[in-house]
Amino acid sequence: MQGTISEKIFSRASGGDASANDFVSANIDYAMAHDGTSVLALHSFQEMGVEKVWDADKIIVPFDHLIPASTEAAALLQKKTRDWVKEQGISHFYEGGEGICHQVLPEKGFALPGKLIIGADSHSCTYGAFGAFGTGVGATDMAEIFASGKLWFRVPETIKMTVDGTLQKGVFAKDLTLYLIGKTGISGATYKAVEYYGTAISDLSVAGRMTLCNMAIEMGAKAGIVPPDEKTFSYLKGRAAADYEPVYADSDANYLSEKYYDADDIEPQIACPHEVDNVVPISKVIGTPIDQAFIGTCTNGRLEDLAVAADILKGKTVKVRTIATPASRAVLLDAVESGIFETLVKAGVSFITPGCGPCLGAHQGVIAEGETCLSTANRNFRGRMGKGGNIYLGSPATVAASAITGEITDPREFL
Ligand SMILES: CC(C)[C@H](C(=O)O)[C@@H](O)C(=O)O
Ligand code: SF4
């Protein structure tokens, strides 16, 4: 059958020929729910009256959103999930501190080419960096997966985005991602799958591809997918949790539209409050004062993100409060071993336990009314990090450079 990557993954998962806009019942390869959503999902699951989950080895539960628990209410909800995980014999449970779900699944080898991976979290599209179809669902849909291992979908149409050329010095995967979102708009890809091609995409590291696919949902996309290549396979070597079959689009696959971009022209980008597509080249906002700088999240909390921040901050001192949250324990350990951790701490950066940290304003690093945070996260919605606060989004290099000056600063000055 001819098809896009999504059509082929849904064909395999539903055991038939799936084309865009078909309704299919698909077998889920892996299901994920974290501490923020698992308790809702297990509540619906229990209401359904089903006793046992469909496959205790295919459900992954990482605790990342509100860890260590900050309130009695959170502690109680977490206890409920832990008890349920034990009772169901769910084998892949990761306690708080292991990392953010979208980092932990790839690290543990669950994000695999050709797989259908559903998470009770909107940024589950991150797994597309490995050629998987990853998408987020709500807690009741997740309860259905817990019970049956299946879920219905309308197979999405696919937009093909090709980015040729080379990202210039000081311009990173995050800048490219923000640029594409600025061009597409927050609803420009609603319920579509996006496939990424071109030299600028294949040049991206695995971490960079994760940044790119992570934010596909910010243009409304159901999934963002990079075709797997040697970089993907070498990341998965010795790590893959199962056998996998890479899936590629056919040359005559049917795309809804095809877009072309040139990476050479892109300068560092900033998403301004309060929408992710409110993107401008950094030159338009240079000098905007900030109160807090934040490096972390499932978008940009990986080693290469902390490394570029350390390059910029080495021997310097931050001027505003600056928080770093490694995306996982493994990232934290690598940062310690490589000296990145020490460089950042000496520069005045505060570290938080691997997890979501300040990203969604649930605890740690909340900002006050009227304050501004420059963050490496994926969302700058009104009030997300604290009522009345302003969030600007940029690359880790931009955040590090701005932490030194206390205002939005072009990282190319420091590189
Ligand atoms: C809490 C969770 C449901 C939410 C999401 O789905 O994205 C969170 O991770 C976020 O980034 O806002
Ligand atoms: S780091 Fe932020 S965006 Fe990512 S899963 Fe956690 S809260 Fe959501």
CSV table of C-alpha atoms and ligand atoms in Angstrom, one decimal:
chain,number,residue,atom,x,y,z
A,1,MET,CA,0.0,0.0,0.0
A,2,GLN,CA,1.2,3.5,-0.8
A,3,GLY,CA,1.0,5.9,2.1
A,4,THR,CA,2.4,8.5,4.5
A,5,ILE,CA,4.2,7.4,7.6
A,6,SER,CA,1.0,7.8,9.7
A,7,GLU,CA,-1.1,5.9,7.2
A,8,LYS,CA,1.3,3.0,7.3
A,9,ILE,CA,1.6,3.0,11.1
A,10,PHE,CA,-2.2,3.0,11.4
A,11,SER,CA,-2.5,0.2,8.7
A,12,ARG,CA,-0.2,-2.0,10.7
A,13,ALA,CA,-1.8,-1.1,14.1
A,14,SER,CA,-5.4,-1.7,12.8
A,15,GLY,CA,-4.6,-4.7,10.6
A,16,GLY,CA,-6.0,-3.2,7.4
A,17,ASP,CA,-5.4,-0.6,4.7
A,18,ALA,CA,-5.7,2.7,6.5
A,19,SER,CA,-5.9,6.0,4.5
A,20,ALA,CA,-6.3,9.5,5.8
A,21,ASN,CA,-9.7,10.2,7.2
A,22,ASP,CA,-10.6,6.5,7.7
A,23,PHE,CA,-11.8,5.6,11.1
A,24,VAL,CA,-9.8,2.7,12.6
A,25,SER,CA,-9.6,0.8,15.8
A,26,ALA,CA,-5.9,0.5,16.5
A,27,ASN,CA,-3.8,-1.7,18.8
A,28,ILE,CA,-1.7,0.5,21.0
A,29,ASP,CA,2.0,-0.5,21.3
A,30,TYR,CA,2.7,1.5,24.5
A,31,ALA,CA,0.5,3.6,26.7
A,32,MET,CA,1.8,6.2,29.1
A,33,ALA,CA,0.2,8.2,31.9
A,34,HIS,CA,2.1,10.3,34.5
A,35,ASP,CA,1.3,11.5,38.0
A,36,GLY,CA,-0.8,14.3,36.6
A,37,THR,CA,-3.2,12.1,34.6
A,38,SER,CA,-2.8,8.5,35.7
A,39,VAL,CA,-5.1,9.0,38.7
A,40,LEU,CA,-7.9,10.3,36.5
A,41,ALA,CA,-7.4,7.4,34.1
A,42,LEU,CA,-7.4,4.8,36.7
A,43,HIS,CA,-10.5,6.3,38.2
A,44,SER,CA,-12.3,5.9,34.8
A,45,PHE,CA,-10.8,2.5,34.4
A,46,GLN,CA,-12.2,1.4,37.8
A,47,GLU,CA,-15.6,2.9,36.9
A,48,MET,CA,-15.7,0.7,33.8
A,49,GLY,CA,-15.6,-2.3,36.1
A,50,VAL,CA,-12.6,-3.9,34.4
A,51,GLU,CA,-10.4,-5.8,36.8
A,52,LYS,CA,-7.1,-6.2,35.0
A,53,VAL,CA,-5.3,-3.9,32.5
A,54,TRP,CA,-4.8,-5.4,29.0
A,55,ASP,CA,-1.1,-5.7,29.3
A,56,ALA,CA,0.9,-4.7,32.4
A,57,ASP,CA,4.1,-4.6,30.4
A,58,LYS,CA,2.9,-2.1,27.9
A,59,ILE,CA,1.8,0.6,30.3
A,60,ILE,CA,4.4,3.1,31.4
A,61,VAL,CA,3.9,5.3,34.4
A,62,PRO,CA,6.6,8.0,35.1
A,63,PHE,CA,6.0,10.5,38.0
A,64,ASP,CA,7.2,13.9,36.8
A,65,HIS,CA,4.7,16.7,37.1
A,66,LEU,CA,4.4,17.4,40.8
A,67,ILE,CA,7.4,15.6,42.3
A,68,PRO,CA,8.5,15.5,45.1
A,69,ALA,CA,4.8,16.1,46.1
A,70,SER,CA,4.3,19.7,47.3
A,71,THR,CA,0.9,19.3,49.0
A,72,GLU,CA,-1.0,16.7,51.0
A,73,ALA,CA,-3.5,16.5,48.2
A,74,ALA,CA,-0.8,15.7,45.6
A,75,ALA,CA,0.8,13.2,47.9
A,76,LEU,CA,-2.5,11.4,48.3
A,77,LEU,CA,-3.2,11.2,44.6
A,78,GLN,CA,0.3,9.9,44.0
A,79,LYS,CA,-0.2,7.3,46.6
A,80,LYS,CA,-3.4,6.1,44.9
A,81,THR,CA,-1.6,5.7,41.6
A,82,ARG,CA,1.4,3.9,43.3
A,83,ASP,CA,-1.1,1.4,45.0
A,84,TRP,CA,-2.9,0.8,41.7
A,85,VAL,CA,0.4,0.3,39.8
A,86,LYS,CA,1.4,-2.3,42.3
A,87,GLU,CA,-2.0,-4.0,42.3
A,88,GLN,CA,-2.0,-4.2,38.5
A,89,GLY,CA,1.6,-5.4,38.3
A,90,ILE,CA,2.6,-2.6,36.0
A,91,SER,CA,6.2,-3.2,35.3
A,92,HIS,CA,7.4,0.1,34.0
A,93,PHE,CA,6.8,2.5,36.9
A,94,TYR,CA,9.3,5.3,37.3
A,95,GLU,CA,9.4,7.2,40.6
A,96,GLY,CA,9.7,11.0,40.8
A,97,GLY,CA,13.3,12.0,39.9
A,98,GLU,CA,13.7,9.6,37.1
A,99,GLY,CA,12.7,12.3,34.7
A,100,ILE,CA,10.0,13.8,32.5
A,101,CYS,CA,7.8,11.2,30.8
A,102,HIS,CA,8.8,12.3,27.3
A,103,GLN,CA,12.5,11.9,28.1
A,104,VAL,CA,12.1,8.7,30.1
A,105,LEU,CA,10.2,6.8,27.4
A,106,PRO,CA,12.9,7.4,24.8
A,107,GLU,CA,15.7,6.8,27.3
A,108,LYS,CA,14.2,3.5,28.3
A,109,GLY,CA,13.8,2.5,24.7
A,110,PHE,CA,10.0,2.6,24.3
A,111,ALA,CA,10.0,5.4,21.6
A,112,LEU,CA,10.6,3.2,18.6
A,113,PRO,CA,10.2,3.6,14.9
A,114,GLY,CA,6.8,2.5,13.5
A,115,LYS,CA,5.2,2.1,16.9
A,116,LEU,CA,1.9,3.7,17.9
A,117,ILE,CA,2.5,5.2,21.3
A,118,ILE,CA,-0.3,7.0,23.2
A,119,GLY,CA,0.2,9.2,26.2
A,120,ALA,CA,-2.1,10.9,28.6
A,121,ASP,CA,-0.2,14.1,27.9
A,122,SER,CA,-0.3,16.5,25.0
A,123,HIS,CA,3.4,16.4,24.3
A,124,SER,CA,3.4,12.7,23.5
A,125,CYS,CA,4.1,13.8,19.9
A,126,THR,CA,7.8,13.9,21.1
A,127,TYR,CA,8.1,10.2,20.2
A,128,GLY,CA,7.8,11.2,16.5
A,129,ALA,CA,11.5,12.1,16.7
A,130,PHE,CA,12.1,8.4,16.5
A,131,GLY,CA,9.7,7.7,13.6
A,132,ALA,CA,6.9,6.6,15.9
A,133,PHE,CA,3.3,7.9,15.8
A,134,GLY,CA,3.0,9.5,19.3
A,135,THR,CA,0.0,11.4,20.4
A,136,GLY,CA,-1.8,12.6,23.5
A,137,VAL,CA,-5.3,11.6,24.7
A,138,GLY,CA,-7.4,12.5,27.7
A,139,ALA,CA,-7.8,10.3,30.8
A,140,THR,CA,-11.0,8.5,29.7
A,141,ASP,CA,-9.5,7.5,26.4
A,142,MET,CA,-6.5,6.3,28.4
A,143,ALA,CA,-8.8,4.2,30.6
A,144,GLU,CA,-10.1,2.5,27.5
A,145,ILE,CA,-6.6,1.7,26.4
A,146,PHE,CA,-5.8,0.4,29.9
A,147,ALA,CA,-8.8,-1.9,29.5
A,148,SER,CA,-8.6,-3.1,25.9
A,149,GLY,CA,-5.3,-2.0,24.5
A,150,LYS,CA,-7.2,-0.4,21.6
A,151,LEU,CA,-8.5,3.0,20.7
A,152,TRP,CA,-10.3,4.5,17.7
A,153,PHE,CA,-8.8,7.2,15.6
A,154,ARG,CA,-9.5,9.1,12.5
A,155,VAL,CA,-6.3,8.6,10.5
A,156,PRO,CA,-4.8,12.1,10.1
A,157,GLU,CA,-3.9,13.8,6.8
A,158,THR,CA,-0.3,14.7,6.6
A,159,ILE,CA,1.5,18.0,5.9
A,160,LYS,CA,5.1,17.6,4.5
A,161,MET,CA,7.5,20.2,5.8
A,162,THR,CA,10.9,20.3,4.1
A,163,VAL,CA,13.6,22.5,5.7
A,164,ASP,CA,16.8,22.6,3.6
A,165,GLY,CA,19.9,24.6,4.3
A,166,THR,CA,21.9,24.8,7.5
A,167,LEU,CA,21.2,26.4,10.8
A,168,GLN,CA,23.7,29.2,11.5
A,169,LYS,CA,25.9,29.5,14.5
A,170,GLY,CA,23.8,30.4,17.6
A,171,VAL,CA,20.6,29.1,15.9
A,172,PHE,CA,19.3,25.8,17.3
A,173,ALA,CA,16.5,23.2,17.0
A,174,LYS,CA,14.3,25.4,19.3
A,175,ASP,CA,14.7,28.4,17.0
A,176,LEU,CA,13.8,26.3,14.0
A,177,THR,CA,10.8,24.9,15.8
A,178,LEU,CA,9.5,28.3,16.9
A,179,TYR,CA,10.1,29.6,13.4
A,180,LEU,CA,7.9,26.8,11.9
A,181,ILE,CA,5.2,27.4,14.5
A,182,GLY,CA,5.2,31.1,13.8
A,183,LYS,CA,4.7,30.4,10.1
A,184,THR,CA,2.1,27.7,10.6
A,185,GLY,CA,0.1,29.3,13.5
A,186,ILE,CA,-1.3,27.6,16.6
A,187,SER,CA,-4.1,25.9,14.7
A,188,GLY,CA,-2.4,25.7,11.3
A,189,ALA,CA,-1.9,21.9,11.6
A,190,THR,CA,-4.9,20.9,13.7
A,191,TYR,CA,-5.4,17.2,13.6
A,192,LYS,CA,-2.8,16.8,10.9
A,193,ALA,CA,0.4,14.7,11.1
A,194,VAL,CA,3.5,16.6,10.1
A,195,GLU,CA,6.4,14.8,8.5
A,196,TYR,CA,9.7,16.7,8.5
A,197,TYR,CA,12.3,16.4,5.8
A,198,GLY,CA,15.3,18.2,4.4
A,199,THR,CA,19.0,18.7,5.3
A,200,ALA,CA,18.3,20.9,8.3
A,201,ILE,CA,16.2,18.2,9.8
A,202,SER,CA,18.6,15.3,9.1
A,203,ASP,CA,21.4,17.4,10.5
A,204,LEU,CA,19.6,17.7,13.8
A,205,SER,CA,20.8,15.6,16.7
A,206,VAL,CA,18.3,13.1,18.2
A,207,ALA,CA,17.8,15.7,21.0
A,208,GLY,CA,17.1,18.4,18.5
A,209,ARG,CA,14.5,16.2,16.7
A,210,MET,CA,12.8,15.7,20.1
A,211,THR,CA,12.6,19.5,20.5
A,212,LEU,CA,11.1,19.8,17.1
A,213,CYS,CA,8.5,17.0,17.4
A,214,ASN,CA,7.7,17.9,21.0
A,215,MET,CA,6.2,21.2,19.8
A,216,ALA,CA,4.2,19.8,16.9
A,217,ILE,CA,1.1,20.0,19.2
A,218,GLU,CA,1.7,23.8,19.5
A,219,MET,CA,0.5,24.1,15.9
A,220,GLY,CA,-2.4,21.8,16.6
A,221,ALA,CA,-0.7,18.7,15.1
A,222,LYS,CA,-1.8,15.2,16.1
A,223,ALA,CA,1.8,14.0,15.5
A,224,GLY,CA,5.1,15.3,14.3
A,225,ILE,CA,7.4,12.7,12.7
A,226,VAL,CA,11.0,12.6,11.6
A,227,PRO,CA,11.8,9.6,9.4
A,228,PRO,CA,14.3,7.4,11.3
A,229,ASP,CA,17.9,7.3,10.1
A,230,GLU,CA,21.3,6.2,11.3
A,231,LYS,CA,21.2,8.7,14.2
A,232,THR,CA,18.0,7.2,15.4
A,233,PHE,CA,19.3,3.6,15.1
A,234,SER,CA,22.5,4.4,16.9
A,235,TYR,CA,20.5,6.1,19.8
A,236,LEU,CA,18.3,2.9,20.0
A,237,LYS,CA,21.2,0.5,19.9
A,238,GLY,CA,21.3,-1.5,23.2
A,239,ARG,CA,18.3,0.6,24.4
A,240,ALA,CA,15.3,-0.5,22.3
A,241,ALA,CA,12.7,-2.2,24.5
A,242,ALA,CA,11.4,-4.3,21.6
A,243,ASP,CA,12.0,-5.2,18.0
A,244,TYR,CA,10.9,-2.5,15.6
A,245,GLU,CA,10.3,-2.0,11.9
A,246,PRO,CA,11.1,1.5,10.6
A,247,VAL,CA,8.3,3.0,8.5
A,248,TYR,CA,8.9,5.4,5.7
A,249,ALA,CA,6.5,7.3,3.4
A,250,ASP,CA,6.2,6.2,-0.2
A,251,SER,CA,7.4,8.5,-2.9
A,252,ASP,CA,3.9,9.0,-4.2
A,253,ALA,CA,2.2,9.3,-0.8
A,254,ASN,CA,-0.7,11.7,-0.7
A,255,TYR,CA,0.1,14.9,1.3
A,256,LEU,CA,-2.5,17.5,2.2
A,257,SER,CA,0.2,20.1,1.5
A,258,GLU,CA,3.9,20.5,1.1
A,259,LYS,CA,5.8,23.4,2.6
A,260,TYR,CA,9.4,24.5,2.0
A,261,TYR,CA,11.7,26.5,4.3
A,262,ASP,CA,15.3,27.6,4.2
A,263,ALA,CA,17.3,27.2,7.5
A,264,ASP,CA,20.0,29.6,6.3
A,265,ASP,CA,17.7,32.6,6.8
A,266,ILE,CA,16.6,31.8,10.4
A,267,GLU,CA,17.9,33.9,13.3
A,268,PRO,CA,17.3,33.1,17.0
A,269,GLN,CA,13.5,33.2,17.6
A,270,ILE,CA,11.4,34.2,20.5
A,271,ALA,CA,7.8,33.4,21.2
A,272,CYS,CA,6.3,36.4,23.0
A,273,PRO,CA,3.4,36.3,25.5
A,274,HIS,CA,0.8,34.8,25.5
A,275,GLU,CA,0.6,32.5,22.4
A,276,VAL,CA,3.2,30.1,21.1
A,277,ASP,CA,2.9,31.4,17.5
A,278,ASN,CA,3.5,35.0,18.6
A,279,VAL,CA,7.0,34.4,17.3
A,280,VAL,CA,9.5,37.1,16.3
A,281,PRO,CA,13.2,37.2,15.4
A,282,ILE,CA,15.2,38.0,18.5
A,283,SER,CA,16.2,41.4,17.1
A,284,LYS,CA,12.7,42.6,17.7
A,285,VAL,CA,12.7,42.0,21.5
A,286,ILE,CA,16.3,42.5,22.5
A,287,GLY,CA,16.6,44.4,25.7
A,288,THR,CA,13.2,43.2,27.2
A,289,PRO,CA,13.9,42.9,31.0
A,290,ILE,CA,13.4,39.5,32.6
A,291,ASP,CA,13.0,38.5,36.2
A,292,GLN,CA,13.6,34.7,35.9
A,293,ALA,CA,15.4,32.4,33.4
A,294,PHE,CA,14.4,28.8,33.1
A,295,ILE,CA,16.3,26.0,31.3
A,296,GLY,CA,14.5,22.6,31.3
A,297,THR,CA,11.3,20.8,30.3
A,298,CYS,CA,10.6,18.0,27.8
A,299,THR,CA,11.4,20.5,25.1
A,300,ASN,CA,14.9,21.6,26.1
A,301,GLY,CA,16.1,19.9,29.3
A,302,ARG,CA,18.6,17.5,27.7
A,303,LEU,CA,22.4,17.3,28.0
A,304,GLU,CA,23.1,19.4,24.9
A,305,ASP,CA,20.8,22.1,26.2
A,306,LEU,CA,22.5,22.3,29.5
A,307,ALA,CA,25.9,22.1,27.7
A,308,VAL,CA,25.3,25.1,25.5
A,309,ALA,CA,24.1,27.0,28.6
A,310,ALA,CA,27.3,26.0,30.4
A,311,ASP,CA,29.4,27.2,27.4
A,312,ILE,CA,27.8,30.6,27.7
A,313,LEU,CA,27.7,30.8,31.5
A,314,LYS,CA,31.3,29.5,32.2
A,315,GLY,CA,33.1,32.0,34.4
A,316,LYS,CA,30.1,34.3,34.5
A,317,THR,CA,27.4,35.1,37.0
A,318,VAL,CA,23.7,35.3,36.3
A,319,LYS,CA,22.0,38.6,36.9
A,320,VAL,CA,18.5,37.2,37.5
A,321,ARG,CA,17.3,34.1,39.3
A,322,THR,CA,18.0,31.2,37.0
A,323,ILE,CA,16.6,27.6,37.3
A,324,ALA,CA,17.8,24.5,35.5
A,325,THR,CA,15.8,21.3,35.6
A,326,PRO,CA,17.5,18.3,33.8
A,327,ALA,CA,14.9,16.3,31.8
A,328,SER,CA,16.0,13.1,33.6
A,329,ARG,CA,18.2,11.5,36.1
A,330,ALA,CA,20.5,10.3,33.3
A,331,VAL,CA,20.8,13.9,32.0
A,332,LEU,CA,21.6,15.1,35.6
A,333,LEU,CA,24.3,12.4,36.0
A,334,ASP,CA,25.8,13.3,32.6
A,335,ALA,CA,25.8,16.9,33.6
A,336,VAL,CA,27.6,16.1,36.8
A,337,GLU,CA,30.2,13.9,35.2
A,338,SER,CA,31.0,16.3,32.4
A,339,GLY,CA,31.4,19.3,34.7
A,340,ILE,CA,28.4,21.1,33.2
A,341,PHE,CA,26.5,20.9,36.5
A,342,GLU,CA,29.4,22.6,38.4
A,343,THR,CA,29.8,25.3,35.8
A,344,LEU,CA,26.1,26.2,36.0
A,345,VAL,CA,26.0,26.1,39.8
A,346,LYS,CA,29.1,28.3,40.1
A,347,ALA,CA,27.4,30.8,37.7
A,348,GLY,CA,24.5,31.0,40.2
A,349,VAL,CA,22.0,28.6,38.6
A,350,SER,CA,19.6,26.7,41.0
A,351,PHE,CA,19.0,23.1,40.2
A,352,ILE,CA,15.6,21.3,40.6
A,353,THR,CA,14.9,17.5,40.7
A,354,PRO,CA,14.6,16.1,37.2
A,355,GLY,CA,10.9,16.5,36.2
A,356,CYS,CA,8.6,19.1,34.8
A,357,GLY,CA,9.8,21.7,37.4
A,358,PRO,CA,8.4,25.2,36.9
A,359,CYS,CA,7.1,24.4,33.4
A,360,LEU,CA,3.4,24.4,34.2
A,361,GLY,CA,3.5,26.6,37.3
A,362,ALA,CA,2.3,23.8,39.6
A,363,HIS,CA,5.2,24.3,42.1
A,364,GLN,CA,8.8,25.5,42.1
A,365,GLY,CA,9.7,28.6,40.2
A,366,VAL,CA,6.3,30.2,40.0
A,367,ILE,CA,6.5,33.9,39.0
A,368,ALA,CA,4.7,36.8,40.6
A,369,GLU,CA,2.1,39.1,38.9
A,370,GLY,CA,3.8,41.4,36.5
A,371,GLU,CA,7.0,39.4,36.4
A,372,THR,CA,8.6,38.0,33.3
A,373,CYS,CA,10.2,34.6,32.7
A,374,LEU,CA,12.3,33.6,29.7
A,375,SER,CA,12.0,29.9,29.4
A,376,THR,CA,13.0,27.0,27.2
A,377,ALA,CA,9.6,25.4,27.6
A,378,ASN,CA,7.0,24.8,24.9
A,379,ARG,CA,4.1,27.0,26.2
A,380,ASN,CA,3.7,30.6,27.2
A,381,PHE,CA,0.0,30.7,27.9
A,382,ARG,CA,-1.4,33.4,30.1
A,383,GLY,CA,-0.9,32.5,33.7
A,384,ARG,CA,0.9,29.2,33.1
A,385,MET,CA,3.8,30.0,35.4
A,386,GLY,CA,1.8,32.2,37.8
A,387,LYS,CA,-1.2,34.6,37.5
A,388,GLY,CA,-0.3,37.9,35.8
A,389,GLY,CA,3.1,36.7,34.7
A,390,ASN,CA,4.6,36.9,31.2
A,391,ILE,CA,6.5,34.0,29.5
A,392,TYR,CA,8.8,34.4,26.6
A,393,LEU,CA,10.1,31.2,25.0
A,394,GLY,CA,13.6,30.8,23.4
A,395,SER,CA,16.5,28.4,23.0
A,396,PRO,CA,18.7,27.3,26.0
A,397,ALA,CA,21.5,29.5,24.5
A,398,THR,CA,19.2,32.5,24.4
A,399,VAL,CA,18.0,31.9,28.0
A,400,ALA,CA,21.6,31.5,29.2
A,401,ALA,CA,22.8,34.7,27.5
A,402,SER,CA,19.8,36.6,28.8
A,403,ALA,CA,20.4,35.3,32.4
A,404,ILE,CA,23.8,37.0,32.3
A,405,THR,CA,22.4,40.4,31.2
A,406,GLY,CA,18.9,40.3,32.8
A,407,GLU,CA,17.3,41.1,29.5
A,408,ILE,CA,16.6,39.3,26.3
A,409,THR,CA,20.0,38.9,24.7
A,410,ASP,CA,21.2,37.5,21.4
A,411,PRO,CA,23.2,34.4,22.3
A,412,ARG,CA,25.5,35.0,19.3
A,413,GLU,CA,27.1,37.7,21.4
A,414,PHE,CA,28.4,34.9,23.7
A,415,LEU,CA,29.2,32.1,21.2
B,1,LIG,C1,-0.7,18.0,32.9
B,1,LIG,C2,-0.8,17.6,31.5
B,1,LIG,C3,-2.1,17.0,31.2
B,1,LIG,C4,-0.3,18.7,30.5
B,1,LIG,C5,-0.4,18.2,29.1
B,1,LIG,O1,-1.1,17.4,28.6
B,1,LIG,O2,0.3,18.8,28.3
B,1,LIG,C6,1.1,19.2,30.9
B,1,LIG,O3,2.1,18.3,30.7
B,1,LIG,C7,1.4,20.4,30.1
B,1,LIG,O4,2.4,20.6,29.5
B,1,LIG,O5,0.5,21.4,30.1
B,2,SF4,S1,7.9,19.5,31.0
B,2,SF4,FE1,6.1,20.9,30.8
B,2,SF4,S2,5.3,20.5,28.7
B,2,SF4,FE2,6.6,18.8,29.3
B,2,SF4,S3,5.2,17.2,30.1
B,2,SF4,FE3,6.0,18.4,31.8
B,2,SF4,S4,4.5,20.1,32.1
B,2,SF4,FE4,4.1,19.2,30.1
